[in-house]
mmCIF file of C-alpha atoms in Angstrom:
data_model
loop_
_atom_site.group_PDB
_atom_site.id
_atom_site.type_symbol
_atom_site.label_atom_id
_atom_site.label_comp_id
_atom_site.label_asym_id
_atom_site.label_seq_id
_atom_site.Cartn_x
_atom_site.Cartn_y
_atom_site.Cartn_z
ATOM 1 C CA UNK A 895 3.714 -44.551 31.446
ATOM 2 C CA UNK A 896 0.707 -45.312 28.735
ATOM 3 C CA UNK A 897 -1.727 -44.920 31.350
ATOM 4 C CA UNK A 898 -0.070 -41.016 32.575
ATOM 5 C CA UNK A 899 0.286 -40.205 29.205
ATOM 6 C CA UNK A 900 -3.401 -41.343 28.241
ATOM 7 C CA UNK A 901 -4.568 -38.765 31.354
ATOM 8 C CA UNK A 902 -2.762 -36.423 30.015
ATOM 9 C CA UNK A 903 -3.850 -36.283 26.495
ATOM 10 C CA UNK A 904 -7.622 -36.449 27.635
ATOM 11 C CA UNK A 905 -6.723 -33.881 29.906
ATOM 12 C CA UNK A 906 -5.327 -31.688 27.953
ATOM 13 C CA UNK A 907 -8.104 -32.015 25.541
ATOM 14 C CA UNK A 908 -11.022 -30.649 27.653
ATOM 15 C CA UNK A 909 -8.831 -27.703 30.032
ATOM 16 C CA UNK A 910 -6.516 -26.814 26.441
ATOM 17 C CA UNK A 911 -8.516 -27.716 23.508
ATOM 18 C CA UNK A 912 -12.301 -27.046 24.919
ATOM 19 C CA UNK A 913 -11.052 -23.377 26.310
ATOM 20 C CA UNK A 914 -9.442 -22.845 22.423
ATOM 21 C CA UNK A 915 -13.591 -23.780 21.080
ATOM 22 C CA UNK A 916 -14.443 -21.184 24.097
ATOM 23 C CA UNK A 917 -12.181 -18.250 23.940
ATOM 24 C CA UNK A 918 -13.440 -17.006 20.130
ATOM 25 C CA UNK A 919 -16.721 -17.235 21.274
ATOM 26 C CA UNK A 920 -16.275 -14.997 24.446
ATOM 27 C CA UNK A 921 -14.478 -12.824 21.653
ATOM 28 C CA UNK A 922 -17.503 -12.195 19.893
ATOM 29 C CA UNK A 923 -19.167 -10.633 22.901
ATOM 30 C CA UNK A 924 -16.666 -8.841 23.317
ATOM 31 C CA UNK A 925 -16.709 -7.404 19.786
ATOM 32 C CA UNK A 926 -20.074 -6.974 20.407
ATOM 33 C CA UNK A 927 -19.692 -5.009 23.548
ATOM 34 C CA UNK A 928 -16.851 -3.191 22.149
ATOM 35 C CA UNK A 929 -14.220 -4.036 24.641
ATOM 36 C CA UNK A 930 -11.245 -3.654 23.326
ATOM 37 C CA UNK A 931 -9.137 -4.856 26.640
ATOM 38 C CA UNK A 932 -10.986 -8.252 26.573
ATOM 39 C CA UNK A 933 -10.026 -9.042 23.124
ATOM 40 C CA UNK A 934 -6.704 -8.264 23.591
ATOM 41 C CA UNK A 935 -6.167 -10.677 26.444
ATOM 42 C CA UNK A 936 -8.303 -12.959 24.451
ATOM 43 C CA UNK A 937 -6.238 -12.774 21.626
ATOM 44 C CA UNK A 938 -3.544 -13.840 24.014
ATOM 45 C CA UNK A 939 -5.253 -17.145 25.688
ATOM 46 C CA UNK A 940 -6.287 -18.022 21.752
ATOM 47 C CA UNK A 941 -2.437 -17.798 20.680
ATOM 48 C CA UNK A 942 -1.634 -19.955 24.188
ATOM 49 C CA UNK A 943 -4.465 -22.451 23.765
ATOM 50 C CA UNK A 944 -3.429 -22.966 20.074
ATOM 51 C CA UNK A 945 0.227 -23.597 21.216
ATOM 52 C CA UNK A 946 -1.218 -25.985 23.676
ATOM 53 C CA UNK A 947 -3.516 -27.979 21.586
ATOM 54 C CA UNK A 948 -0.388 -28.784 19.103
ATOM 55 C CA UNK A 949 1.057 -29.979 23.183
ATOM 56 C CA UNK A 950 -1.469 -32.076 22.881
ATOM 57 C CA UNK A 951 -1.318 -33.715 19.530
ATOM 58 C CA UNK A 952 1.855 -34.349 20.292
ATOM 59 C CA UNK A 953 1.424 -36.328 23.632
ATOM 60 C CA UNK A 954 -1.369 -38.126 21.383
ATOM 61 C CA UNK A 955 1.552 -39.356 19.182
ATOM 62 C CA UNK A 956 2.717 -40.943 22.600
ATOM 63 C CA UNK A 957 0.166 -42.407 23.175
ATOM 64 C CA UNK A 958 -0.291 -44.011 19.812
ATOM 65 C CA UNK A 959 3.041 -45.650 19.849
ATOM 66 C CA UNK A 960 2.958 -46.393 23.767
ATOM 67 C CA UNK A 961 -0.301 -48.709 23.637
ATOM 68 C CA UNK A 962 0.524 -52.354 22.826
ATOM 69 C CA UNK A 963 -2.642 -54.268 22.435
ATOM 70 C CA UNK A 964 -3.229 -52.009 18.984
ATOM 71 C CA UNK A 965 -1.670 -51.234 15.918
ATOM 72 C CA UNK A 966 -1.948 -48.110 16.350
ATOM 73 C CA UNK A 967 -0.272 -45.766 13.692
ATOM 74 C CA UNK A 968 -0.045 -42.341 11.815
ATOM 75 C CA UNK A 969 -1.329 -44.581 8.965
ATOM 76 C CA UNK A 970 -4.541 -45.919 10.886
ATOM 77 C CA UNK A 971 -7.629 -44.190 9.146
ATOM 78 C CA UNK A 972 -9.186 -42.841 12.293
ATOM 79 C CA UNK A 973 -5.660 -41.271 13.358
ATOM 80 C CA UNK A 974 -4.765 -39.811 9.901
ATOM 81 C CA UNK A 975 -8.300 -37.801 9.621
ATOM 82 C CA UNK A 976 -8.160 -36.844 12.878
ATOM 83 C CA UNK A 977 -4.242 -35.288 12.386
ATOM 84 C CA UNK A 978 -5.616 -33.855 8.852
ATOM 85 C CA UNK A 979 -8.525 -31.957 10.396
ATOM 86 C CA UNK A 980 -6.346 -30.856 13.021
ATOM 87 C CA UNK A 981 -3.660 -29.433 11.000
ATOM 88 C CA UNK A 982 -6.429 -27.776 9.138
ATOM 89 C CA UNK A 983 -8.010 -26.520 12.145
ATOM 90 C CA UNK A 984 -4.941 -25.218 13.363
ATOM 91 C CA UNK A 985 -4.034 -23.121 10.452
ATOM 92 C CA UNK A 986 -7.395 -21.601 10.430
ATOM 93 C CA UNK A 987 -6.999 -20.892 14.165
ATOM 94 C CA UNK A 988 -3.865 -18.999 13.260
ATOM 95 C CA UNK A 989 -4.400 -17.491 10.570
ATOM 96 C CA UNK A 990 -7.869 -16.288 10.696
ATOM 97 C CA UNK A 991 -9.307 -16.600 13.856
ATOM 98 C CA UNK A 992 -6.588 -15.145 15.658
ATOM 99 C CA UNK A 993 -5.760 -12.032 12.957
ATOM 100 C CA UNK A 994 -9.423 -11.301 13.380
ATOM 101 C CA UNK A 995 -9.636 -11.245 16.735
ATOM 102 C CA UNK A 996 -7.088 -9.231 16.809
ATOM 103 C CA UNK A 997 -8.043 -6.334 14.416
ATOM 104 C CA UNK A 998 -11.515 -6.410 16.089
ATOM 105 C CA UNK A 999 -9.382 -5.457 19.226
ATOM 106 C CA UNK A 1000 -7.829 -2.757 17.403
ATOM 107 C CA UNK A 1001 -11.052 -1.322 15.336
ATOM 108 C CA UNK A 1002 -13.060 -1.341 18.451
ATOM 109 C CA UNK A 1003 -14.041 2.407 18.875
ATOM 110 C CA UNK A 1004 -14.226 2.620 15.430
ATOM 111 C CA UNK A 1005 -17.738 3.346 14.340
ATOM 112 C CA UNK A 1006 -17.059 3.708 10.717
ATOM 113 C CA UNK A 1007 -15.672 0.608 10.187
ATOM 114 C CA UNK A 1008 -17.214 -3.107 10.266
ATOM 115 C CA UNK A 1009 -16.703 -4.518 13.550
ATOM 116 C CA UNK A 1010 -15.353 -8.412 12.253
ATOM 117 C CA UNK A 1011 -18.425 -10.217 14.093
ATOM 118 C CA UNK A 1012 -19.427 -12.232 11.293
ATOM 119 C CA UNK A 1013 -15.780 -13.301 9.977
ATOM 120 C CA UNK A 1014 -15.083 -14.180 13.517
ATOM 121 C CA UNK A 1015 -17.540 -16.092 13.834
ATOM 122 C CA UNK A 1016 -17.782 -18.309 10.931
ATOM 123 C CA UNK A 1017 -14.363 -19.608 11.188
ATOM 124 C CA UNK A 1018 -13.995 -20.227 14.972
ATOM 125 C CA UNK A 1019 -17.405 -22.274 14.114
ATOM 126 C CA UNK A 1020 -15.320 -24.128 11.377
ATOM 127 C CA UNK A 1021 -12.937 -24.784 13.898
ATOM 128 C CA UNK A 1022 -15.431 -25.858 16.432
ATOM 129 C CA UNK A 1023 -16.556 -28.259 14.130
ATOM 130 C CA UNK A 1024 -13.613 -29.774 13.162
ATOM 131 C CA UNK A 1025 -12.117 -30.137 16.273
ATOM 132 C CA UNK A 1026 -15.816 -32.374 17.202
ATOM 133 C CA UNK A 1027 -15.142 -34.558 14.114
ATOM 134 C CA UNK A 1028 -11.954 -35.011 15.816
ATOM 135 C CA UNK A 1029 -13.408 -35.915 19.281
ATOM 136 C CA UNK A 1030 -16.076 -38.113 17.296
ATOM 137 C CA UNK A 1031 -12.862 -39.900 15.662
ATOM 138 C CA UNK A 1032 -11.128 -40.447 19.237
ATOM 139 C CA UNK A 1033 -14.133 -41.991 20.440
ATOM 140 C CA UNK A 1034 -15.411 -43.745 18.017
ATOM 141 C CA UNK A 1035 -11.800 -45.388 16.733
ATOM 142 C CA UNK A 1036 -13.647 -46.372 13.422
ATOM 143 C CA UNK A 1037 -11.805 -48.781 11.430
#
């Protein structure tokens, strides 16, 4: 069970979490290209991705307390930074990336007002780079 739980949480981190770095990104062309039917369904796969990277966080938490040949816990430096960046990168996900996204979506057509570009784009690169201090964490297991 450690072992199909391990898959799974290094699964779901490069087909869940990498597509939630991905999807804002593809947003901003779209912004830029005034699409307003992309962004919508891309506000969609950003609200499903975001749901799915809390999936897996969660099967992480199995996979701390599943492994036996480490003391592995909540409380283990590498673990707690890595939850605390997360929850931060989460929130900003929700309530910035995604709200932007979707007014973009709604504004495009809209020549008189600013298209959201920049906004967009400076928090889904905070995100970005707080979801590779988290990868750098997994990897690196510092003590």
């Amino acid at each position: 069970m450690p072992l199909i739980l391990h898959i799974l949480h290094v699964a779901g981190a490069v087909f869940i979490v990498g597509p939630m770095v991905v999807v804002p990104m593809l947003g901003l062309r779209a912004i830029r290209t005034g699409d307003s039917l992309q962004l919508r369904g891309l506000v969609r796969s950003s609200i499903g991705l975001g749901i799915g990277t809390i999936l897996v966080a969660v099967i992480g938490f199995g996979v701390m307390y599943t492994q036996t040949e480490d003391q592995l816990s909540v409380s283990t430096p590498w673990i707690l930074w890595s939850l605390i960046l997360l929850a931060i990168a989460i929130v900003l996900h929700f309530a910035v990336v995604v709200p932007l996204l979707s007014r973009a979506a709604a504004r495009t057509g809209e020549p008189s007002r600013s298209s959201g570009y920049g906004p967009v784009a400076g928090a889904s690169g905070i995100v970005s780079l707080l979801l590779l201090v988290i990868v750098i964490l997994m990897v690196a297991q510092p003590s």
